[in-house]
XYZ file of C-alpha atoms in Angstrom:
245
model
C 0.313 -0.169 -0.040
C 1.425 3.143 -0.770
C 2.872 5.760 2.412
C 4.428 2.244 4.215
C 8.349 2.308 4.095
C 9.890 -0.718 4.379
C 11.278 -2.186 7.506
C 15.411 -2.078 8.095
C 16.924 -4.693 9.951
C 19.788 -4.256 11.651
C 19.590 -0.703 12.387
C 19.252 -1.248 16.474
C 15.758 0.206 15.428
C 13.761 -2.349 16.582
C 10.963 -3.583 13.672
C 7.524 -3.329 15.572
C 9.230 0.449 16.355
C 10.014 0.816 12.884
C 6.365 -0.291 11.855
C 4.397 2.340 14.312
C 6.247 4.747 12.937
C 5.532 3.748 10.014
C 1.437 3.593 10.632
C 2.159 6.476 12.699
C 2.826 8.467 9.695
C 0.522 6.914 7.174
C -2.495 8.214 9.634
C -1.034 11.049 9.521
C -1.015 10.915 6.262
C -4.752 10.538 5.823
C -3.643 6.907 3.741
C -6.322 4.920 5.807
C -9.501 7.960 5.898
C -11.696 6.223 3.394
C -12.602 3.415 6.141
C -10.855 4.378 9.355
C -9.358 1.424 9.660
C -5.927 -0.097 9.813
C -5.926 -2.829 7.728
C -5.552 -6.158 9.702
C -2.257 -7.942 10.848
C -2.558 -10.150 8.261
C -1.820 -7.685 5.726
C 0.510 -5.709 7.601
C 2.479 -8.439 8.285
C 2.632 -9.823 4.768
C 3.270 -5.989 3.531
C 6.072 -5.353 5.467
C 7.406 -8.990 5.462
C 7.506 -9.624 9.342
C 5.477 -12.440 11.352
C 2.190 -11.492 13.360
C 3.347 -10.969 16.334
C 5.615 -8.011 15.123
C 2.892 -5.969 14.092
C 0.881 -6.853 16.881
C 3.570 -5.177 19.493
C 3.444 -1.844 16.818
C -0.753 -1.775 17.071
C -0.469 -2.328 20.885
C 2.029 0.949 20.871
C 0.350 2.795 18.836
C -2.782 1.812 21.015
C -0.941 3.126 24.436
C -0.389 6.044 22.887
C -4.227 6.625 21.944
C -3.587 6.507 17.690
C -5.702 3.374 17.269
C -7.976 1.298 19.821
C -8.838 -1.880 18.752
C -12.659 -3.282 18.359
C -13.631 -6.773 18.549
C -15.129 -8.392 15.842
C -14.118 -5.455 13.146
C -10.143 -4.640 14.032
C -8.053 -1.967 14.563
C -10.066 1.637 14.490
C -8.135 5.033 13.870
C -9.291 7.143 17.099
C -10.592 10.651 15.419
C -7.896 13.143 17.939
C -7.160 16.194 16.042
C -4.142 18.239 16.773
C -4.041 21.427 18.527
C -3.256 23.926 17.007
C -0.148 25.845 18.068
C 0.177 29.463 16.503
C 3.499 30.934 17.067
C 3.301 34.667 17.368
C 6.064 37.602 18.574
C 3.077 36.746 21.741
C 3.465 33.232 21.632
C 1.279 32.423 24.910
C 0.809 28.268 25.693
C -2.366 28.644 27.784
C -4.356 31.509 26.004
C -3.289 29.702 22.273
C -4.122 26.301 23.087
C -7.013 27.414 26.128
C -9.908 27.641 23.704
C -8.751 24.133 21.949
C -9.606 22.196 25.391
C -12.223 22.347 28.344
C -9.324 21.841 30.900
C -5.420 23.775 30.953
C -2.734 22.509 33.713
C 0.385 23.206 33.601
C 2.806 21.704 36.305
C 5.695 21.989 37.602
C 8.166 18.582 37.627
C 11.392 20.290 38.881
C 12.910 23.596 39.865
C 16.647 23.997 40.297
C 19.354 27.381 40.550
C 22.418 26.257 38.665
C 24.944 28.301 36.531
C 24.908 28.628 33.131
C 26.747 26.455 30.937
C 27.842 28.284 27.811
C 24.285 26.879 25.548
C 22.028 28.861 28.219
C 24.072 31.911 28.448
C 24.522 32.069 25.287
C 20.829 32.554 24.852
C 19.723 35.083 27.753
C 23.361 36.926 27.038
C 25.547 36.276 30.592
C 28.680 35.029 31.272
C 29.035 31.729 31.546
C 28.312 29.984 35.155
C 25.935 33.192 35.811
C 23.180 32.175 38.711
C 20.063 30.586 36.587
C 16.448 29.273 37.418
C 15.947 26.316 35.593
C 12.469 24.860 35.275
C 10.907 21.198 34.227
C 7.216 21.808 33.496
C 4.302 19.867 31.727
C 1.420 21.155 30.158
C -1.781 19.392 30.128
C -4.948 19.315 28.338
C -7.839 18.301 28.936
C -6.139 15.927 31.431
C -3.636 14.698 27.911
C 0.347 15.597 28.409
C 0.696 17.695 25.027
C 4.305 19.587 25.903
C 7.185 18.984 28.617
C 9.849 22.157 28.816
C 13.255 22.843 30.452
C 13.143 26.616 31.085
C 15.854 28.845 32.059
C 16.123 32.831 33.377
C 18.180 34.651 34.704
C 18.196 34.374 38.485
C 19.265 37.744 39.592
C 15.674 39.168 38.417
C 13.481 36.502 38.672
C 14.115 34.933 42.511
C 11.064 32.618 43.518
C 9.968 32.553 39.517
C 9.799 28.335 40.383
C 7.044 28.992 43.378
C 4.752 32.081 40.934
C 4.404 29.399 38.851
C 3.228 26.043 41.210
C 0.866 28.716 41.982
C -0.702 29.807 38.702
C 0.538 26.950 36.252
C 0.947 30.358 33.622
C 4.488 31.542 33.196
C 3.155 35.194 32.059
C 1.026 35.339 35.093
C 4.168 33.873 36.818
C 6.163 36.811 35.261
C 3.495 39.333 36.032
C 3.523 38.591 39.380
C 7.489 39.421 40.285
C 7.458 42.927 37.756
C 7.412 42.099 34.098
C 4.484 42.923 32.696
C 5.330 41.974 28.727
C 7.314 39.683 26.640
C 7.806 38.592 23.613
C 8.641 35.812 21.673
C 12.874 37.061 19.729
C 13.189 33.619 18.590
C 11.982 30.227 17.672
C 14.299 27.588 16.357
C 12.084 23.904 15.965
C 13.504 20.729 14.922
C 12.239 17.112 15.905
C 13.564 13.922 16.924
C 12.633 11.004 19.461
C 11.155 11.262 22.004
C 14.088 9.684 24.914
C 13.258 7.103 28.180
C 12.107 11.053 30.201
C 9.702 12.157 28.328
C 8.359 8.813 27.118
C 7.389 8.744 30.321
C 6.407 12.070 31.073
C 4.102 12.749 28.107
C 2.816 9.212 28.121
C 4.059 8.301 24.611
C 5.204 5.164 23.675
C 8.813 4.345 22.291
C 9.832 4.966 19.078
C 7.066 8.779 19.276
C 7.934 11.715 17.446
C 8.334 15.544 19.492
C 8.652 18.384 17.582
C 11.254 20.569 20.004
C 11.057 24.178 19.548
C 13.550 26.159 20.937
C 12.625 29.677 22.045
C 14.273 33.458 23.640
C 11.561 35.576 24.991
C 12.944 39.083 25.828
C 11.083 42.234 27.241
C 9.777 44.798 25.450
C 13.056 46.713 26.220
C 15.345 43.578 23.795
C 16.587 42.258 27.201
C 16.294 38.083 27.200
C 14.780 37.519 30.078
C 13.588 33.681 29.097
C 15.718 30.356 26.936
C 12.867 27.269 26.654
C 13.416 23.621 25.142
C 9.664 23.074 24.742
C 8.853 18.937 23.813
C 5.360 18.491 21.730
C 3.976 15.271 21.282
C 4.707 15.894 17.475
C 0.851 13.524 17.029
C -1.214 15.750 19.248
C 0.200 19.511 18.075
C 1.003 21.404 14.995
C 2.688 24.674 14.977
C 1.592 27.149 12.561
C 3.672 30.559 12.109
C 1.801 34.289 12.691
C 3.342 36.766 11.259
């Protein structure tokens, strides 16, 4: 069937994981839209040149992600879950961007650490390497479903207490406001894609082989002074980016 790529043996990537990736991609391309079903295991096994057990493992992983669902007597149904649209603008805000697409929004603080700025963090924030920064690890949910996980750094001298403010307010924007920064803008966004690592798989409730959209971003105050550098990981099957001028 068009859209399915052959798996490659002896690549170090398990066959079932490769198959899950191929099926996920094919679903995303709309290849199965006419039936709303994934082809039977026997058909997929023949197409990929593997046994049914390997195909079954791939489908089980996709079921854990919420992409497909086994229906007794019918086969494997594709779950119709539309991606959330996340616009990237001059004033990118997670809650306001996603909020009207979900009934319930949550932003959780997973960890807070004060540390010395690495060379990369210092470069983005316009600091000297070794200066103190505050790192927050956060998880955002829409309708109780994890959507993104972010690592953010802030100049410690300016934003002492931002972790507690975020814990209470569940919003970077509101935490900034509590600390005296009433407005800020997005200066730079770089987007790439990669497979999720073990920690992100667990926190975002994904199966091995899942793809993330990774956004590196810098926000500044209205005078152009950097206030936040972040690396946000989005579940690629749950979110799409729209670049707006």
